[in-house]
PDB file of C-alpha atoms in Angstrom:
ATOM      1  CA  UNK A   1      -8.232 -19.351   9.442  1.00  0.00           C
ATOM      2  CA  UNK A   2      -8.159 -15.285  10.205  1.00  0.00           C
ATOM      3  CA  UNK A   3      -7.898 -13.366   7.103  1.00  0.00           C
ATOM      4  CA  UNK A   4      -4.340 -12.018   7.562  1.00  0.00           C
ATOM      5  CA  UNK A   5      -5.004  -7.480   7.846  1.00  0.00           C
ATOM      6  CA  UNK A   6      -2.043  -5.785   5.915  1.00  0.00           C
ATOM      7  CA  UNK A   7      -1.558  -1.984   6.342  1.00  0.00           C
ATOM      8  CA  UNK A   8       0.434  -0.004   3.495  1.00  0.00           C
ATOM      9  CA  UNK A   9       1.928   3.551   4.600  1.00  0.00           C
ATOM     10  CA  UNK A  10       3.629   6.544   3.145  1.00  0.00           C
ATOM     11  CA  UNK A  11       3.773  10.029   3.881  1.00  0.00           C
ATOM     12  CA  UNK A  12       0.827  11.583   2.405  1.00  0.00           C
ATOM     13  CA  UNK A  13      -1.391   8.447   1.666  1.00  0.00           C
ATOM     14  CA  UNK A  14      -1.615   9.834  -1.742  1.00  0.00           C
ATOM     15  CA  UNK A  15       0.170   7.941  -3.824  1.00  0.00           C
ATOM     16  CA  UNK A  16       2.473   5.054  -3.201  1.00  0.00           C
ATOM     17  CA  UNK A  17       0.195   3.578  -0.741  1.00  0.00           C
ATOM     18  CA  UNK A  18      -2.821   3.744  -2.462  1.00  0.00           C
ATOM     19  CA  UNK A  19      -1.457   1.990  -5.599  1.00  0.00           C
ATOM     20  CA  UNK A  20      -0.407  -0.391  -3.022  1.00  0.00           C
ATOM     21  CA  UNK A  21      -3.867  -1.154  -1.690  1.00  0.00           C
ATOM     22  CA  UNK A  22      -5.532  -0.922  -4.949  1.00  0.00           C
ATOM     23  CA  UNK A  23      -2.934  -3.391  -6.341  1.00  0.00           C
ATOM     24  CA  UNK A  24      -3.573  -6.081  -3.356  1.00  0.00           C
ATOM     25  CA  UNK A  25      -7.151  -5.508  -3.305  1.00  0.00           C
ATOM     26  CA  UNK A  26      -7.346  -6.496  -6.650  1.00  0.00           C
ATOM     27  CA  UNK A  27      -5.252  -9.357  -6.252  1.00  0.00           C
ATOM     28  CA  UNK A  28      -6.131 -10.786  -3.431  1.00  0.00           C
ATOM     29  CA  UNK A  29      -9.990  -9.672  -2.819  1.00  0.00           C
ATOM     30  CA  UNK A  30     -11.771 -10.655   0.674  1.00  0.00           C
ATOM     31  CA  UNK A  31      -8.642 -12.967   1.150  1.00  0.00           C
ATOM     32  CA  UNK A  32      -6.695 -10.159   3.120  1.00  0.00           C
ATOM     33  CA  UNK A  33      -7.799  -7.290   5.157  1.00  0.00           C
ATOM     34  CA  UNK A  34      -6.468  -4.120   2.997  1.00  0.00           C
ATOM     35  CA  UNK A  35      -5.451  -0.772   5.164  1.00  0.00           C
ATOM     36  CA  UNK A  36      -3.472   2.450   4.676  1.00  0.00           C
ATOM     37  CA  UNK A  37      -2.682   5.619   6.076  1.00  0.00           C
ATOM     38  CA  UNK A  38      -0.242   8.124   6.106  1.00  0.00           C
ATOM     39  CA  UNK A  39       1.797  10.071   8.660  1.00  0.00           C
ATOM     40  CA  UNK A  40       1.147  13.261   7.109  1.00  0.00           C
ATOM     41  CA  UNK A  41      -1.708  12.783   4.490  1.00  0.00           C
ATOM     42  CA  UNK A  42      -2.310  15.018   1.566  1.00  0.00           C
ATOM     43  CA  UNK A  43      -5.678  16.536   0.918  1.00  0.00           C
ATOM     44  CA  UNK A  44      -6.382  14.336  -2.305  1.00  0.00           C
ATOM     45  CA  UNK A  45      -5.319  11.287  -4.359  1.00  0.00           C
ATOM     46  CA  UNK A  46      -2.372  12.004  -6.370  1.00  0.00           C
ATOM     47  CA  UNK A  47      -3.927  12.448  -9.796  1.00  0.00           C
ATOM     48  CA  UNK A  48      -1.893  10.699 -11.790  1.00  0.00           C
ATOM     49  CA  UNK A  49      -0.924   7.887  -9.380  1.00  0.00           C
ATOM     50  CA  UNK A  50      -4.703   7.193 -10.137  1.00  0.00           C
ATOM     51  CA  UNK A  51      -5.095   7.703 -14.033  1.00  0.00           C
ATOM     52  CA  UNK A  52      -1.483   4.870 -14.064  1.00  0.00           C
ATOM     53  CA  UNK A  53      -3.973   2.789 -11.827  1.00  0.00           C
ATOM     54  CA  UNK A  54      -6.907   2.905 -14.225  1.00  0.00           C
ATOM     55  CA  UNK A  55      -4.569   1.713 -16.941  1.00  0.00           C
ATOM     56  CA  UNK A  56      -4.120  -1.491 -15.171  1.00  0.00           C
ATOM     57  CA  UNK A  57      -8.429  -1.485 -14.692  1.00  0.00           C
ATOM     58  CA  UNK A  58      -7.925  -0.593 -11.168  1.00  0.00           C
ATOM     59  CA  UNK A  59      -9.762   2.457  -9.965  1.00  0.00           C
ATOM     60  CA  UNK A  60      -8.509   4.023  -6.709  1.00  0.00           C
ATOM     61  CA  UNK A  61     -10.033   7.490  -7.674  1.00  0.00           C
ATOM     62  CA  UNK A  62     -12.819   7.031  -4.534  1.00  0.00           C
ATOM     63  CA  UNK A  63      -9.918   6.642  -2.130  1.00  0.00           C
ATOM     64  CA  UNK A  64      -9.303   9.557   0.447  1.00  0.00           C
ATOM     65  CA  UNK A  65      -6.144   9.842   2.192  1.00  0.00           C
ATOM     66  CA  UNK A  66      -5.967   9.826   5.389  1.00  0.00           C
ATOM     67  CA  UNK A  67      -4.105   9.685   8.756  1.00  0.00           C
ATOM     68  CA  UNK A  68      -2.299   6.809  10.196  1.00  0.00           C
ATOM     69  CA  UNK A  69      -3.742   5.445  13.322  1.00  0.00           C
ATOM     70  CA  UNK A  70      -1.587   3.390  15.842  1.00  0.00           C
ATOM     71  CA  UNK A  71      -4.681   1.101  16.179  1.00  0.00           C
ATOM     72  CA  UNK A  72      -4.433   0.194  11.983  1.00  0.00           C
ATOM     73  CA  UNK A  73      -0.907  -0.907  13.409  1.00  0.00           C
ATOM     74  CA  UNK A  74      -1.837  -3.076  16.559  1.00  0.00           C
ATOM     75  CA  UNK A  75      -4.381  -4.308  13.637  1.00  0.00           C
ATOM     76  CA  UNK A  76      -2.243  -5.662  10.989  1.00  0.00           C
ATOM     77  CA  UNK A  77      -0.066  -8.292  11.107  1.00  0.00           C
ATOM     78  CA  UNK A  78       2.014  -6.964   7.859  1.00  0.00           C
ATOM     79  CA  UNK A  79       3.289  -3.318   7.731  1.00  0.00           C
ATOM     80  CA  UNK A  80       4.956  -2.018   4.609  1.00  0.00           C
ATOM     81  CA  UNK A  81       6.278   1.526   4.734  1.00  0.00           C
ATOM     82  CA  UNK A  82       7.232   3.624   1.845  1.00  0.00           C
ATOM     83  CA  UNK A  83       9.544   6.345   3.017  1.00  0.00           C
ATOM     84  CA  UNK A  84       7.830   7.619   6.236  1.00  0.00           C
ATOM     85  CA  UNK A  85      10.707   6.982   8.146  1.00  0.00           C
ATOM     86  CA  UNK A  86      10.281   6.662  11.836  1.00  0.00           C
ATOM     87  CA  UNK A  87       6.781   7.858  11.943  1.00  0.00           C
ATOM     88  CA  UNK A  88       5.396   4.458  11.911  1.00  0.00           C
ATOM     89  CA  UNK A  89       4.873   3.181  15.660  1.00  0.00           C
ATOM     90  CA  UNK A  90       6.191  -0.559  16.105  1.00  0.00           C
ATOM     91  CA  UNK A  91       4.641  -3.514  17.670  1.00  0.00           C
ATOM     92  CA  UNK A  92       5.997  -6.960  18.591  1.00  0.00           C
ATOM     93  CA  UNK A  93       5.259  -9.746  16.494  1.00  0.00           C
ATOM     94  CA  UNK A  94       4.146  -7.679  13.524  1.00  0.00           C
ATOM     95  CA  UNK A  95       6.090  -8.329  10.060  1.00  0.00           C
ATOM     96  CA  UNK A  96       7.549  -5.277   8.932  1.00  0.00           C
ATOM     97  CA  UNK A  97       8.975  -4.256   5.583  1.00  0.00           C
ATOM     98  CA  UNK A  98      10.277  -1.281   4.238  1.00  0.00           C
ATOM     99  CA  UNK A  99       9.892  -0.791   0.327  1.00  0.00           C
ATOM    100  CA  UNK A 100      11.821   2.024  -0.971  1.00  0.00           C
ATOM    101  CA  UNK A 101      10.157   3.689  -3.572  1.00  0.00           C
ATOM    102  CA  UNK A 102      10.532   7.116  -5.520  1.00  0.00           C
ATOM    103  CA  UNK A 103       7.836   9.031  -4.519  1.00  0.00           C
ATOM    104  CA  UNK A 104       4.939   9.908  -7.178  1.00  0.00           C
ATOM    105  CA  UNK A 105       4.333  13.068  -5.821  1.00  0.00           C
ATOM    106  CA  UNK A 106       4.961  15.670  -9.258  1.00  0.00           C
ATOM    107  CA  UNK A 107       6.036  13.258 -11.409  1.00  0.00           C
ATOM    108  CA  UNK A 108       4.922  12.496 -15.217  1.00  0.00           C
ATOM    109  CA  UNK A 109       3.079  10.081 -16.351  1.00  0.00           C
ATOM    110  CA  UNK A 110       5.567   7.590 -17.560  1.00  0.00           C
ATOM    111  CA  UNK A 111       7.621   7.727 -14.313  1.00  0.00           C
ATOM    112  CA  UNK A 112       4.716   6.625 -12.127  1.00  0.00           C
ATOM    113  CA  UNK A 113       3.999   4.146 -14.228  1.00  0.00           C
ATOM    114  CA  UNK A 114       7.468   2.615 -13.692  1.00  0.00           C
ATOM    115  CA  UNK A 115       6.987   3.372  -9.864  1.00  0.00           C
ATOM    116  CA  UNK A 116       2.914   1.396 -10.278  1.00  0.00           C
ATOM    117  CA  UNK A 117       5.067  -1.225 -11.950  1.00  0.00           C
ATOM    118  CA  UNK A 118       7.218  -1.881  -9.021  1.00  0.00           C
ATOM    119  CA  UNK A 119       4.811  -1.942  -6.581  1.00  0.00           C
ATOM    120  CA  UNK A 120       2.868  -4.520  -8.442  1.00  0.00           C
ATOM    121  CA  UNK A 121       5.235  -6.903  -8.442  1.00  0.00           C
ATOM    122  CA  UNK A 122       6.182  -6.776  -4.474  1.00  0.00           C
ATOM    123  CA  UNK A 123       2.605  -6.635  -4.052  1.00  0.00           C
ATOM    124  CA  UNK A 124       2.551 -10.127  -6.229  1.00  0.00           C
ATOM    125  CA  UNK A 125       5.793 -11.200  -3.913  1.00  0.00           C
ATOM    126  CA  UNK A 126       3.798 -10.001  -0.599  1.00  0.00           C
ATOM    127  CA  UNK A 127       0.567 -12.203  -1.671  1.00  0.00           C
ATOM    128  CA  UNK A 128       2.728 -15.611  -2.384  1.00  0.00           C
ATOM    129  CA  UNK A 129       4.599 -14.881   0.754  1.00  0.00           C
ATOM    130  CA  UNK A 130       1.244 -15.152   2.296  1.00  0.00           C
ATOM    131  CA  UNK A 131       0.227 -18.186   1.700  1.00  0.00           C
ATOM    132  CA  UNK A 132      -3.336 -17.101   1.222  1.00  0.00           C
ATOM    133  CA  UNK A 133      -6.323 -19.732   0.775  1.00  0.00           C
ATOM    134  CA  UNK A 134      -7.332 -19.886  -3.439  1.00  0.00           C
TER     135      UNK A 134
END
């Protein structure tokens, strides 16, 4: 069996994305293939978006953000946007979901962790949805 590739995108690959990723990785380890990208990506990791990450022993602080290439798309065979809109190119037979989240980008402390909280648990849903190998 393939290991299934599934690409996470937002606008700046900064913050939403990268928990994301970080959260999956974690969970799910060589099981799936773990990609992101962003349509317009910032020039560093939202700060914060990694200190709520290190509270939950994940560090994402050596991740760089960085552009979204249409071949990470034809690659995966799970996209989940977060708020890029339309800049996300679509393929046949991919599985795409949209997760609306608030964006991190200049908020506190205590509101990303809310938003880190969220994404955990689709990122739970996601990996059950799966049906990975244990």
């Amino acid at each position: 069996m393939s290991v299934p590739t599934v690409l996470f995108v937002c606008v700046h690959n900064a913050g939403r994305s990268q928990m994301a990723a970080g959260y999956l990785r974690s969970i799910a380890g060589e099981r799936v293939r773990v990609l992101s990208g962003g349509s317009e990506p910032g020039s560093a990791l939202n700060p914060v978006a990694v200190a709520a990450m290190a509270e939950e022993g994940i560090d994402i602080s050596a991740q760089v953000p960085s552009i979204l290439e249409t071949e990470q798309v034809r690659a995966s065979d799970v996209v989940i946007t977060m708020g890029c809109g339309d800049a996300c190119p679509i393929f046949p037979g991919k599985r795409y979901e949209d997760w609306e989240l608030q964006d991190p980008a200049g908020a506190d402390l205590e509101t990303v962790r809310g938003i880190r909280d969220e994404i955990r648990g689709r990122v739970e849903d996601l990996v059950r949805s799966l049906a990975l190998p244990q």
